[in-house]
Structure formats: structure tokens, C-alpha cells
XYZ file of C-alpha atoms in Angstrom:
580
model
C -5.378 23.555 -22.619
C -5.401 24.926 -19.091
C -1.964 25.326 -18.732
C 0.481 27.695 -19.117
C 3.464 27.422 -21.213
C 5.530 28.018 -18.141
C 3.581 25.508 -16.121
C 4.210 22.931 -19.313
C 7.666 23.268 -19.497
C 7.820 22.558 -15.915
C 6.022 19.163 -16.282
C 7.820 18.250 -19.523
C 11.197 19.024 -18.021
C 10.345 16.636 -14.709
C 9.803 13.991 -17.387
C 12.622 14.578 -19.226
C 14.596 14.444 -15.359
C 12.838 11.483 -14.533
C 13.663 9.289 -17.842
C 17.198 10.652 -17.163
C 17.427 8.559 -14.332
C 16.120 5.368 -16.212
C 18.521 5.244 -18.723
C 21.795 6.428 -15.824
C 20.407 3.307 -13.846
C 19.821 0.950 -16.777
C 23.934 -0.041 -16.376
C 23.690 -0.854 -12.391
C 20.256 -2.635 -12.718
C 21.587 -5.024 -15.540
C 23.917 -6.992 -13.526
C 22.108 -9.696 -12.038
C 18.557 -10.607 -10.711
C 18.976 -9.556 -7.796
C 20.201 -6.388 -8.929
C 17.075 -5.664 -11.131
C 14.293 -6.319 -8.547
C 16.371 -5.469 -5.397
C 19.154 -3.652 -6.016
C 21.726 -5.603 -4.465
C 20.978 -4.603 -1.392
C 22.922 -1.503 -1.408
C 20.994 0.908 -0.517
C 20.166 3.202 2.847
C 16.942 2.412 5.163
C 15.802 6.268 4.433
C 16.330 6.170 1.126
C 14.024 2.850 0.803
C 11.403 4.860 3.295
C 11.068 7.699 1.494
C 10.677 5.557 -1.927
C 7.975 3.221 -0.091
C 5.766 6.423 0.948
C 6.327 7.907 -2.557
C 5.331 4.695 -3.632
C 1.947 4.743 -2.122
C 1.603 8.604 -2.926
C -0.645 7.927 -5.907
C -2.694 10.362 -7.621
C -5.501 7.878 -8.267
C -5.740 6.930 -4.626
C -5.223 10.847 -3.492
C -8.366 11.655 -5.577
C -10.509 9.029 -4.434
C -9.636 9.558 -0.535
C -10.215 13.423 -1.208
C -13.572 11.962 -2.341
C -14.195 10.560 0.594
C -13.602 13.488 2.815
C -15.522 15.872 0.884
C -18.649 13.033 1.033
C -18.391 11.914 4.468
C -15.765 14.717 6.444
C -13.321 13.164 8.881
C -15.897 10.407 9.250
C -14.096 9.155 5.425
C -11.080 8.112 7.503
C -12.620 5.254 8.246
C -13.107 4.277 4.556
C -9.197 4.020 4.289
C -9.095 0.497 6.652
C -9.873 -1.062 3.877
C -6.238 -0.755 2.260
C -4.649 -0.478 5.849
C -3.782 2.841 5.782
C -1.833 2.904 8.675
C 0.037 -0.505 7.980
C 3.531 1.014 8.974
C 3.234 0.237 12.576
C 3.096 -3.112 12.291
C 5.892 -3.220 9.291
C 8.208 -1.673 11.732
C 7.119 -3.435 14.757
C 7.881 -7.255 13.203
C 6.596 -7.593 9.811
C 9.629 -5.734 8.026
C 12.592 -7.855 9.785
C 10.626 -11.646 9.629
C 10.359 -10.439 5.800
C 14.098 -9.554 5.579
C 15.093 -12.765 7.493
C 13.079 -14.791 4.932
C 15.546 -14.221 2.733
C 13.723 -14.304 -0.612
C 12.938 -12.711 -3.366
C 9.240 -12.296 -3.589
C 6.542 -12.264 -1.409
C 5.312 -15.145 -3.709
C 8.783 -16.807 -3.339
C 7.728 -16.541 0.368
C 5.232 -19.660 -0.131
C 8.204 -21.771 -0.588
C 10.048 -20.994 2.520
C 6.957 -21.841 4.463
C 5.560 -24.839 2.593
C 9.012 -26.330 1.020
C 9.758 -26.974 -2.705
C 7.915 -30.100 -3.089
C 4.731 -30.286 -5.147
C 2.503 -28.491 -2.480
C 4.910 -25.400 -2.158
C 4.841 -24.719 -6.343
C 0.986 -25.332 -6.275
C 0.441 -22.967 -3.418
C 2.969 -21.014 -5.448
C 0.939 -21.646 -8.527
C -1.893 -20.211 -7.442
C -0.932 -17.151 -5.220
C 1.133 -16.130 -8.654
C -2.082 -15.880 -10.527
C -4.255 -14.256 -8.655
C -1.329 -11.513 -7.710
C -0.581 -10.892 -11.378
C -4.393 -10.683 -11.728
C -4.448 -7.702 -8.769
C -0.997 -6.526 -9.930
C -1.959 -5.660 -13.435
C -6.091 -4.463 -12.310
C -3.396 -1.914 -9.809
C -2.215 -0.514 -13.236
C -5.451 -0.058 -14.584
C -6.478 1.234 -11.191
C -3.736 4.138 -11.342
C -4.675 4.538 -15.096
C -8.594 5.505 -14.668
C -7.399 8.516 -11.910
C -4.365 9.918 -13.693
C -6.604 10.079 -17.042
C -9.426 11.980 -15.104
C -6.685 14.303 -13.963
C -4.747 14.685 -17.637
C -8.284 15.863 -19.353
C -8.652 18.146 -16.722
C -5.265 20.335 -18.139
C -4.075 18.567 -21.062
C -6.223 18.941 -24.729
C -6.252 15.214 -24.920
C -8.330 12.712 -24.100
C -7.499 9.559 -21.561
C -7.698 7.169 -24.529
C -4.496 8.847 -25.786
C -3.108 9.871 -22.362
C -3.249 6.923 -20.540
C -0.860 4.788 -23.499
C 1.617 7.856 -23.818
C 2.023 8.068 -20.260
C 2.135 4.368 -19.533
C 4.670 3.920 -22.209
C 6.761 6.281 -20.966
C 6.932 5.262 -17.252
C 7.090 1.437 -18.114
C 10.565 2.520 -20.484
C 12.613 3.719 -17.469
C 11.074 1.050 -14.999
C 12.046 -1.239 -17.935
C 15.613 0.302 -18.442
C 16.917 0.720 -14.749
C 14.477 -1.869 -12.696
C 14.082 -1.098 -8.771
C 17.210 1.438 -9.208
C 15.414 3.452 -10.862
C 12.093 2.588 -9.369
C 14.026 4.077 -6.301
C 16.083 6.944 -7.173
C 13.355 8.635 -9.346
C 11.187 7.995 -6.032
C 13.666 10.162 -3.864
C 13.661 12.768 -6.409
C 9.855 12.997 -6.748
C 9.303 12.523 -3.284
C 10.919 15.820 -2.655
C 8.974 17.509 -5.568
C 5.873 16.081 -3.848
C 7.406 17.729 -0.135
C 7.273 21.166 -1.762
C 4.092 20.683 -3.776
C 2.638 19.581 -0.490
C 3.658 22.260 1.818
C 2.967 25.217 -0.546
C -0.919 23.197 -1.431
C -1.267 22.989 2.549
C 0.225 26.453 3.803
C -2.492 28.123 1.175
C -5.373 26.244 2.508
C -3.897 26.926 6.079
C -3.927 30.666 5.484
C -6.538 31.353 2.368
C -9.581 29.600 4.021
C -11.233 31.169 7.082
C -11.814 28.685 10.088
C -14.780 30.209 11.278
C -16.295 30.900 7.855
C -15.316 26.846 7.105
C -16.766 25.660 10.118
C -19.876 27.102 9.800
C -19.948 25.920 6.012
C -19.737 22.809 7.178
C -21.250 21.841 10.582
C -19.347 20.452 13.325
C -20.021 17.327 13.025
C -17.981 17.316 10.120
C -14.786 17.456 11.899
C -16.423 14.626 14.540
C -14.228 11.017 13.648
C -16.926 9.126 15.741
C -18.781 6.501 13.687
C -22.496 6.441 13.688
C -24.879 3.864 12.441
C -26.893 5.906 9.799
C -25.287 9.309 7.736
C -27.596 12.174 8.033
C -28.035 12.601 4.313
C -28.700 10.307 1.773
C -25.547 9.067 -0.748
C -25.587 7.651 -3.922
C -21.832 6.623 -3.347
C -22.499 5.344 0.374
C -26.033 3.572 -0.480
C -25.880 0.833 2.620
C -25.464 2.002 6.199
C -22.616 3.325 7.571
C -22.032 1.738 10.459
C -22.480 -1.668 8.724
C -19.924 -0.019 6.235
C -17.794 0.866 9.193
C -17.868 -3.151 10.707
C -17.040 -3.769 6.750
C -13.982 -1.680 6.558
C -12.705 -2.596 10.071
C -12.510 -6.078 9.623
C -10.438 -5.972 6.580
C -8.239 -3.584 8.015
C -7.495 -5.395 11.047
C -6.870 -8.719 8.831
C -4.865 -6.541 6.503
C -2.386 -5.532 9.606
C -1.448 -9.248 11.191
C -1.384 -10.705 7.324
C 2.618 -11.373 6.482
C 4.890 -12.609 4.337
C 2.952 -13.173 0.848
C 0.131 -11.376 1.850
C 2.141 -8.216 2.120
C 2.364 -5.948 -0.518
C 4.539 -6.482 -2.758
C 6.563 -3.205 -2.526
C 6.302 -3.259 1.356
C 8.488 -7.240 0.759
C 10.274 -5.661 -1.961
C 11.947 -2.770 0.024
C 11.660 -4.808 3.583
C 13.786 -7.528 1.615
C 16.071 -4.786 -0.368
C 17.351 -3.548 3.196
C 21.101 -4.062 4.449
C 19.818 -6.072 7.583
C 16.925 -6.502 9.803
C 16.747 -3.316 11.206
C 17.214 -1.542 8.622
C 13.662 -2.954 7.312
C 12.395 -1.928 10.539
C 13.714 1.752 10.395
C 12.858 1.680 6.838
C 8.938 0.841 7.532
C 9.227 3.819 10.192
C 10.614 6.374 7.387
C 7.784 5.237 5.066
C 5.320 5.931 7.852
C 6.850 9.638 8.666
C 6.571 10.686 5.081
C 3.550 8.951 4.304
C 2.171 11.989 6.882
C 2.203 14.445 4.458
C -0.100 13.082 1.939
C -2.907 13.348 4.418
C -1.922 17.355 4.684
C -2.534 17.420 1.025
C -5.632 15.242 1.462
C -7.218 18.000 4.000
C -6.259 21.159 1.989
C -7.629 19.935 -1.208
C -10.812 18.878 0.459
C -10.927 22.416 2.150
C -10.547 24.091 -1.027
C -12.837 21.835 -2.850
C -16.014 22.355 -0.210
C -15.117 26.240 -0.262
C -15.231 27.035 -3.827
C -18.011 23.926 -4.739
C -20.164 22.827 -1.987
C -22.853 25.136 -3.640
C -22.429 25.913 -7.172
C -23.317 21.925 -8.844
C -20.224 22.114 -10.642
C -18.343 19.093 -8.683
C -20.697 16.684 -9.996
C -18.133 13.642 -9.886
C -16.293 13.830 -6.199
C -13.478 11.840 -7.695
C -12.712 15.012 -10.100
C -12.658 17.554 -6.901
C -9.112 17.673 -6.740
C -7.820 18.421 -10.215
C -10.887 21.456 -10.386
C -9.098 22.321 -7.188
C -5.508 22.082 -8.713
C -6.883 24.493 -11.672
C -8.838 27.375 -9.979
C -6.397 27.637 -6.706
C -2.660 27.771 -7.980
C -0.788 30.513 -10.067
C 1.110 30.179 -12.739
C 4.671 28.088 -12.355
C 3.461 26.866 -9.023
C 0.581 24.800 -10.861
C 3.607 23.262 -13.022
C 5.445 22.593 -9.949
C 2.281 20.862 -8.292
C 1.483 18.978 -11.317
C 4.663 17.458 -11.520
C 4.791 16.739 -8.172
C 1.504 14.748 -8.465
C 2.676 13.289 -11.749
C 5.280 12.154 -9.921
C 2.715 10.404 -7.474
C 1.089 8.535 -10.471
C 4.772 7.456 -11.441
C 5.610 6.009 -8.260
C 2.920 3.803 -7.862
C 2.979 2.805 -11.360
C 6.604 2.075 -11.491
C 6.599 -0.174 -8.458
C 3.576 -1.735 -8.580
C 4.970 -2.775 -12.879
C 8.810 -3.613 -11.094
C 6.563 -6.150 -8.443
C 4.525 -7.450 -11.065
C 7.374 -8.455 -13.486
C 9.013 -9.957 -10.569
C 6.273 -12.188 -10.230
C 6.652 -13.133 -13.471
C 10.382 -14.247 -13.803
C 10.743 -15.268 -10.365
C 7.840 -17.380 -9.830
C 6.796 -18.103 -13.030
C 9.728 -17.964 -15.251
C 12.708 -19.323 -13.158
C 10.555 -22.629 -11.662
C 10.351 -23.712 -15.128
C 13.280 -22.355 -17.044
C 16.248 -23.939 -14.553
C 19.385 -23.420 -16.913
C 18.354 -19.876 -17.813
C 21.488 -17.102 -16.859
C 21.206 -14.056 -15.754
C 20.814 -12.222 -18.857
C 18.462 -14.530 -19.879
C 16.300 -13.462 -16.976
C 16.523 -9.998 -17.503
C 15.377 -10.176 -21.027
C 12.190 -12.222 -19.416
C 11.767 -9.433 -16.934
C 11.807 -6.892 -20.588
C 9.180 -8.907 -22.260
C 7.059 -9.176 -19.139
C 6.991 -6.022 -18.160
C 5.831 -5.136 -22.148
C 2.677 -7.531 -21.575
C 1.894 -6.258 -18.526
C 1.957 -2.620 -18.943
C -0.337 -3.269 -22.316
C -3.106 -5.177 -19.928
C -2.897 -2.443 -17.696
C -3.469 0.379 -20.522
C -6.520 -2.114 -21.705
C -7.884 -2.401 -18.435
C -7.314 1.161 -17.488
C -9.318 2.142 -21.006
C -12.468 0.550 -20.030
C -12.550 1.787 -16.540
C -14.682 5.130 -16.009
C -14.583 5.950 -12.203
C -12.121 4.760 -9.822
C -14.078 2.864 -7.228
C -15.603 1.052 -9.692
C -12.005 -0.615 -9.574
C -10.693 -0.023 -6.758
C -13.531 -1.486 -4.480
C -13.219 -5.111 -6.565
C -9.576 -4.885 -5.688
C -9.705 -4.734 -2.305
C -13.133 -6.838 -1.422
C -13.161 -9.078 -4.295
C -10.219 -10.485 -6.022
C -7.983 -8.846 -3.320
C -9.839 -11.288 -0.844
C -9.247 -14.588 -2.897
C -6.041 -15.425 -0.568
C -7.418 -13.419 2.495
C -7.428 -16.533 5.157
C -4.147 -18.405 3.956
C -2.166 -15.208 4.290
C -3.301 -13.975 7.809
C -2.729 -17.700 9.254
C 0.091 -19.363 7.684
C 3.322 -17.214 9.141
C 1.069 -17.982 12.660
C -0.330 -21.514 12.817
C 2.338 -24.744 11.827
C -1.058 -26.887 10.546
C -1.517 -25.068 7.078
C 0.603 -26.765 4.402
C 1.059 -26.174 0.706
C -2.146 -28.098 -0.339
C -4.270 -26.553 2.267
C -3.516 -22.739 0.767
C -3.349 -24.284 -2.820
C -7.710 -25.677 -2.052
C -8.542 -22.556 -0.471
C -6.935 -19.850 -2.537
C -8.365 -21.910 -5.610
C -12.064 -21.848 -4.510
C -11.917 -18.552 -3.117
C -10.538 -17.128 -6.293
C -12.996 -18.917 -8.456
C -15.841 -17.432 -6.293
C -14.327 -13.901 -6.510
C -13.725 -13.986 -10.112
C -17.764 -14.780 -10.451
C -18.435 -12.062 -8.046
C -16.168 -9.391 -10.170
C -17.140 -10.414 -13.289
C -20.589 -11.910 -13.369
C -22.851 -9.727 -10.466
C -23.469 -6.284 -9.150
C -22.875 -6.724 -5.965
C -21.962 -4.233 -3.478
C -19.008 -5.068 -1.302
C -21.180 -5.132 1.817
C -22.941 -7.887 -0.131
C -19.919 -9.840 -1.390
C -17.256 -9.667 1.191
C -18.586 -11.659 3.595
C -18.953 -14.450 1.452
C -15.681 -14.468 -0.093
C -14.520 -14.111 3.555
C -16.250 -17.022 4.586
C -15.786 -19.497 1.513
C -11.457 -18.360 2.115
C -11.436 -19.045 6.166
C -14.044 -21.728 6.189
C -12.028 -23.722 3.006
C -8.922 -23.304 4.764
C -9.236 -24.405 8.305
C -11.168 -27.581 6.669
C -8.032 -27.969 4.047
C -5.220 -27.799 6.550
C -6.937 -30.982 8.674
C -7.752 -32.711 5.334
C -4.208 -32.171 4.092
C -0.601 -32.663 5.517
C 1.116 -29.936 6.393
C 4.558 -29.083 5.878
C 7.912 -31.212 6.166
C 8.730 -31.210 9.548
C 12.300 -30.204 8.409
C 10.484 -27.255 6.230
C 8.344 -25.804 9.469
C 12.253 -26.570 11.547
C 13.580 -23.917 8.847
C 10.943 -21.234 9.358
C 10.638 -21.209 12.655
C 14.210 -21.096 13.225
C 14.773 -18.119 11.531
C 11.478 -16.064 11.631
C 10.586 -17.057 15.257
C 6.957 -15.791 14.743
C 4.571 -16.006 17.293
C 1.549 -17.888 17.557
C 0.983 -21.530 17.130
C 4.228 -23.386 16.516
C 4.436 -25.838 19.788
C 4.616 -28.637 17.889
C 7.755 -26.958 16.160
C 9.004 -25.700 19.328
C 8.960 -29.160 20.958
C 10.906 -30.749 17.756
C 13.505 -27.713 18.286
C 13.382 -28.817 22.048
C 13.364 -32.900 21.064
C 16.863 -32.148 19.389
C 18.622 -30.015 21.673
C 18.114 -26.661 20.756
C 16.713 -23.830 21.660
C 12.705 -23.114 20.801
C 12.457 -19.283 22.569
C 12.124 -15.933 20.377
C 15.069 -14.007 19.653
C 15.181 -11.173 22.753
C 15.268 -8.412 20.267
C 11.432 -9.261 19.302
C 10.082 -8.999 22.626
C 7.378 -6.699 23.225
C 6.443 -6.908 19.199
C 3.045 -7.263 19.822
C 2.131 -4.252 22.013
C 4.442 -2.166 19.761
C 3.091 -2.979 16.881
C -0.368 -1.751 18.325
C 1.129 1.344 19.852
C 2.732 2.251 16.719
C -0.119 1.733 14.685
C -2.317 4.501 16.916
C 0.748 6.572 16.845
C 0.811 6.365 12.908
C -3.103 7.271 12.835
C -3.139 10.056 15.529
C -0.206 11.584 13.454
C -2.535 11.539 10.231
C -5.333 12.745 11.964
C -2.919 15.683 13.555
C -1.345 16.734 9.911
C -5.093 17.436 8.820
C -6.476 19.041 11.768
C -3.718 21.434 11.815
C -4.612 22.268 7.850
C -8.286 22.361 9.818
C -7.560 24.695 12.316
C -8.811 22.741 14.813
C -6.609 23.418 17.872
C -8.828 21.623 20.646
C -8.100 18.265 18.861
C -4.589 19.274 18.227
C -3.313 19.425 21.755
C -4.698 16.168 22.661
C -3.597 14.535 19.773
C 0.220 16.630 20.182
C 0.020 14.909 24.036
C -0.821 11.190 22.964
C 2.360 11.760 20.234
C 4.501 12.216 22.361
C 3.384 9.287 25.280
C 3.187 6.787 22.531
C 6.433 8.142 20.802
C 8.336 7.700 24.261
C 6.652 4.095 24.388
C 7.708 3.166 20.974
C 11.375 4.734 21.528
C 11.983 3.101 24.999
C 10.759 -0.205 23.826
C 11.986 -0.626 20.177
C 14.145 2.134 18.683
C 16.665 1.878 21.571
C 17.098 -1.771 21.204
C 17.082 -1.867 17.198
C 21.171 -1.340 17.443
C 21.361 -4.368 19.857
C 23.597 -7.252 18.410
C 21.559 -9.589 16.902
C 21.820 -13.446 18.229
């Protein structure tokens, strides 16, 4: 064991706070549905931020991306398109409020408010609810293969035991208080992870000598600027990297204008758990803030990591780099304090992502078929769900030995099954129920083949499923009908999205009323993309400062502030404005 008995008590006393919190919540979260996977809607914009960015705090994904820094230097922010990494702009520009005026529960219960109840709706339902468990429950498995890496590396136990202890133990307060407690213990761990964060990051700030670093290192290791070809060979990076870097882009880019149930499920959840619109706006702008300091920890442990191994052989697995830093760096009590704050990490993402999933299952699964079942009734589904899901997580997790072996199929191959249906439908009138129903069908058929049947690399595979999901839908939505007309009235009246509605708009027009976007979401567009480079210059400036490296700094400090003015000018200021 390579802790302390100080350092343990720490970590077992978090627990014990954490579990606290389950069973205090279990009473409030017990009332109602809505209650359980929302919260009633009760609860502060901040609050819901700083849960969100706790949320995506996870120590799998913090190992991995310190993986990629310590492989590919500042060049590895690229890698992190591929999950969107800087999604908040655009969740504070106009995807937070056109969730929150949706006014469902799910982003799966999302399908219906676009395509209508009939048969097409619950098919397109149908479907999306399948392959979203599927993702849902390979995210558990996902956090499950990092946090047992980092348990073996302090605990005397091995991940086959780890993994169920700790699974079991996260999944009984999630169970017990639902998103209550999915967002209270998130406050409370999000300021353990603060601390952790700043002490991890002032240590690498002062312990490791620029110069010394820099010379260690190159400078082109600090250089963001992609190039076609890395200079040394990679077994992790085997195809070329700026084929990689087109790769990564393009699902990024999709990943930012995709809405509604192509959103994450705890981006809808917390968008739809705000008190109004704005509220999900200033929410998504919170979770963007916080999210900051994650790429401080990021840099410091990568810092630490090329310092102490870039020459000795002993960081043979780059995924492990950050628990060996963990170990060797921090004194006694601190390490406690740090592990619990990254336990806490693990927790968040695990609770959430288990809250979504079982929301899924009731909601779109459970409630469509089970019409006369109360409240209570729904709850007890939402117990027995979660059970079934957290043990196909465990299994999953069990079998998986490094994390992009999972995480990779996540995000270019299953992940991709409803890729086209989700970036077009809140924009173009034609899709219908039927049309996402075909599409997400074949796609997912051609992913599941890919996942489970080939060894294909993602450069290999993507495009494909890419193609098959666009291609099959723009051929689906003129083969079948779209919506009701009364059912495309209904969203467009109260989301207002932009795009191509003007058939809508000249129905709204045909009867007298008014077809123009709501004033308040003027200038969503350009904000949305000045936000979004605010949110990456502001990562970028959190590590360079960790880095040392003042002449990127003050140009980075300088485009802060212009696009901070921009974004306060032409959204914050008008946020408060009544709403029509």
C-alpha cells in the first residue's frame, strides 16, 4: 500500500461525507419524477455550473488527456475535438435555453417534441434509446478501466475487486438521492478538486525550472500549430497527424452545432434542471469557468511526469503517468487530500453519467409502455435500472485494459451511429421521425460491426460511419414524410432555431402570426463562435501560465479580454432582458 494512514483516513472520510449526502437527499429526491432526475427545478444556475464541470472532471478522461500531452505536447490539444472540449460556448450562446424551452425531460424525450408522438416519433425514439443506453453504460465502463489503473497504483488491491466496491458504492447514493445528490455531492467535490488543483499546479509552477523544462523538451513542444507528419515515430499515433488532425476537427465541429438529443445527456439534464432560460445560459458559462482548472491540473501533471520520467523507461504506459506522478510528488496528508479530490472526479462522472442513463430507461423506455404507472412506481423502475446498469458497466469495465481502447469506439464508432440526424434535425423542417428512425438504424448496425467485429483504426472507420449516417439520412428524409405540420408549428414556435424552417415560417405567416426569432437570440451565431475561442484561449492560458510561458500569455491575456467585452456587450447584458 502506498499510502499513508493519514492519507487513508482522508479518502475514507470523503467517502463516508459523500454517502452522507446520498442518504440526506434520498427524502427530497423521492417525491416525484421530476424530482429524481431534475430536481424540481429548484436549484441556482452556479450551483448546476459548478456540478456540470465537476461532472466532466473525470479521472479516466484526466489520465488519458495527460497522455496526450506528454506524447504529443500542446500539439495533444487538438486530440480533445473529438469530445468537444470546448462545447460551453455554444451551450451558453443558444444550445442551453432552446434545451430549457423544450421543456422535456430527456434529451431522448427531445425526439418527440420534434417528430410528434405518432408512430415515427417512438421509433425514432426507439432507436436513439438504444444506442444511448449502449454509449451510456460503455461511459461506465469507460470511467471504470482509468479509476482501476489509478486504485492499483495506491491501494493493495487489484481492479477486479476495486472497480465492483467502488461502483457499488457510488451507484448506492446516486440510487438513494437521484440528481440531488448527483448535484450537491458535485459542489462539495468540486471544491475538494479547487484545492487539490491549485496546490498540484502552484508545485509544478514553482518546483520545475522553466529553462531546465524547456530545454528538456524542445520548443516545439510548446508550438499548438498542427503539422502533417510528428517528428518521431508513435505506437499510439500510428497514422499521420495531420490526417488525424482533419479527423478530430470534423467531429468536433459537428459535435458543437449538434442539439437537442445529440447533446449530452448531463449538458440537457442541467440545461433543462434550470429555473428559466437564462439561467441555462449562465449555467453553461459557470460550467465553462470551472471547467478551466482541469486543464491547470492537466499541464502540471504532464510537467511533472516528463521531469521525473522522460528518461528513466519507467512510464511505460502514458495512461499511468499521472497516478506515478500523484505518488512520487505529494507529501503526506496532501496526497489524501489530492486523492480524494480526484476520487471525487471519478464520482462525478460516474454518478451523472448512471442518473442520465436510468433516465433513459424509465422515461423513454419505461413510461411509453407502462401508462398507469404512479410516481412511486417510477421511482422503483429508476432503482432496478440503475442496479442493471451499474452491473454492465462493472462487466464492461472488467474486460477493458487501456482506456483508449474504449474511449476511441465511443466517440468514432458507436458514438457516431446518430451523428447526421442529430446535427440536422433542430436545423432543417424535412427530417421526420422515419427518416432518423432508417438512418440511426443502419448507421448503428454498421458501427456495431465496426466495434465488435474489425480492428480498425478510427481514421479507417469514421469516415464510413460518417458517410453511411449523412448519406442514409438526407436520402430518408425525401423518401419519408416529415413531421405533422402542427408538430414542426410547435417547435418552431417555441425554439425559434435557425436554419431551414421557411416552410414553417410561411405556415406561421399563412395564419397570422408572427414567424421572426425572439430578439433576445440575435447575434447567437457569432457569439457562440466568439465564446467558443474565448473558452479555448482560456484553456490554453491556465496551462501556459503552469508553463511559464509568458510570450504566449500576454497575447492570449489581450484576446481575453476583446472577446470577453464582445461576449459581455452582446449577450450577458441582454440575458436579464424580459423575455417575449
Amino acid at each position: 500500500m502506498n499510502l499513508s494512514p493519514i492519507d487513508a483516513a482522508i479518502v475514507v472520510l470523503y467517502m463516508i461525507l459523500v454517502f452522507g449526502v446520498g442518504i440526506y437527499m434520498e427524502r427530497r429526491a423521492g417525491k416525484n419524477i421530476n424530482a429524481y432526475f431534475l430536481g424540481g427545478g429548484s436549484m441556482p444556475w452556479w450551483l448546476l455550473g459548478m456540478s456540470g464541470s465537476s461532472t466532466y472532471f473525470d479521472i479516466t478522461g484526466t489520465m488519458w488527456i495527460v497522455s496526450t500531452f506528454y506524447i504529443l505536447g500542446m500539439k495533444g490539444l487538438w486530440e480533445h475535438w473529438i469530445w468537444c472540449f470546448p462545447f460551453a460556448g455554444f451551450l451558453f450562446a443558444f444550445k442551453g435555453k432552446w434545451i430549457y424551452r423544450s421543456g422535456v425531460l430527456t434529451n431522448i424525450e427531445w425526439l418527440i417534441f420534434r417528430y410528434g408522438d405518432k408512430k415515427d416519433g417512438q421509433a425514432a425514439r426507439l432507436v436513439t434509446v438504444i444506442a444511448g443506453l449502449i454509449l451510456m453504460i460503455l461511459m461506465l465502463g469507460y470511467a471504470g478501466t482509468g479509476v482501476g489503473k489509478f486504485i492499483e497504483e495506491f491501494f493493495p488491491v487489484k481492479k477486479a475487486v476495486a472497480i465492483p466496491i467502488l461502483f457499488a458504492f457510488t451507484g448506492l447514493y446516486v440510487l438513494l438521492g437521484g440528481f440531488f445528490s448527483v448535484v450537491y455531492s458535485d459542489l462539495f467535490q468540486t471544491i475538494v478538486l479547487f484545492l487539490a488543483v491549485i496546490y498540484i499546479a502552484v508545485c509544478a509552477f514553482i518546483q520545475i525550472d522553466p529553462e531546465v523544462f524547456r530545454n528538456t523538451v524542445g520548443n516545439q513542444w510548446y508550438s499548438l500549430k498542427p503539422v502533417w507528419q510528428l517528428p518521431t515515430s508513435s505506437e499510439v499515433y500510428q497514422d499521420l497527424f495531420g490526417l488525424l488532425f482533419i479527423l478530430w476537427m470534423t467531429r468536433g465541429v459537428i459535435l458543437l452545432f449538434n442539439n437537442g438529443v445529440a447533446t449530452s445527456g448531463a449538458e440537457f439534464q442541467r440545461c433543462r434542471a434550470a429555473r428559466n432560460e437564462n439561467e441555462a445560459s449562465k449555467m453553461a458559462l459557470m460550467w465553462g469557468f470551472i471547467f478551466s482548472i482541469r486543464w491547470a491540473l492537466v499541464m502540471a501533471f504532464t510537467v511533472f511526469g516528463l521531469s521525473i520520467f522522460a528518461n528513466s523507461g519507467n512510464a511505460l504506459d502514458a495512461e499511468r503517468i499521472l497516478p506515478m506522478v500523484l505518488n512520487r510528488v505529494l507529501p503526506i496528508g496532501i496526497k489524501g487530500l489530492v486523492i480524494a479530490g480526484l476520487m471525487a472526479a471519478f464520482m462525478s462522472t460516474f454518478d451523472s453519467t448512471l442518473n442520465v442513463a436510468a433516465s433513459y430507461v424509465v422515461n423513454d423506455l419505461v413510461k411509453p409502455v407502462w401508462k398507469t404507472a404512479t410516481s412511486r412506481q417510477l421511482i422503483i423502475a429508476s432503482y432496478i435500472s440503475t442496479l442493471i446498469i451499474l452491473l454492465l458497466g462493472i462487466l464492461i469495465s472488467l474486460r477493458t485494459e487501456q482506456i483508449r481502447d474504449i474511449w476511441n469506439p465511443i466517440n468514432f464508432a458507436l458514438g457516431s451511429a446518430l451523428l447526421a440526424p442529430g446535427l440536422i434535425a433542430p436545423y432543417w423542417w424535412r427530417i421526420g421521425g422515419w427518416a432518423h428512425c432508417a438512418s440511426g438504424l443502419l448507421t448503428l448496425i454498421v458501427a456495431m460491426w465496426v466495434y465488435f467485429f474489425t480492428d480498425w483504426r478510427e481514421l479507417q472507420y469514421f469516415p464510413i460511419i460518417a458517410g453511411v449516417s449523412f448519406v442514409s439520412c438526407i436520402i430518408a428524409s425525401y423518401l419519408f414524410a416529415p413531421a405533422s405540420n402542427s408538430v414542426l408549428l410547435n417547435f418552431y414556435k417555441n425554439i425559434r432555431p435557425f436554419g431551414f424552417w421557411k416552410p414553417v415560417r410561411r405556415m406561421m405567416v399563412a395564419a397570422g402570426e408572427d414567424d421572426s426569432r425572439f430578439v433576445r437570440d440575435k447575434n447567437d451565431l457569432p457569439v457562440a463562435i466568439v465564446a467558443t475561442l474565448f473558452f479555448i484561449a482560456l484553456y490554453v492560458w491556465m496551462m501556459d501560465l503552469v508553463l511559464h510561458n509568458w510570450s504566449r500569455v500576454w497575447w492570449v491575456t489581450l484576446f481575453l479580454f476583446v472577446s470577453g467585452f464582445f461576449i459581455y456587450k452582446f449577450r450577458w447584458k441582454r440575458m436579464n432582458a424580459v423575455i417575449e
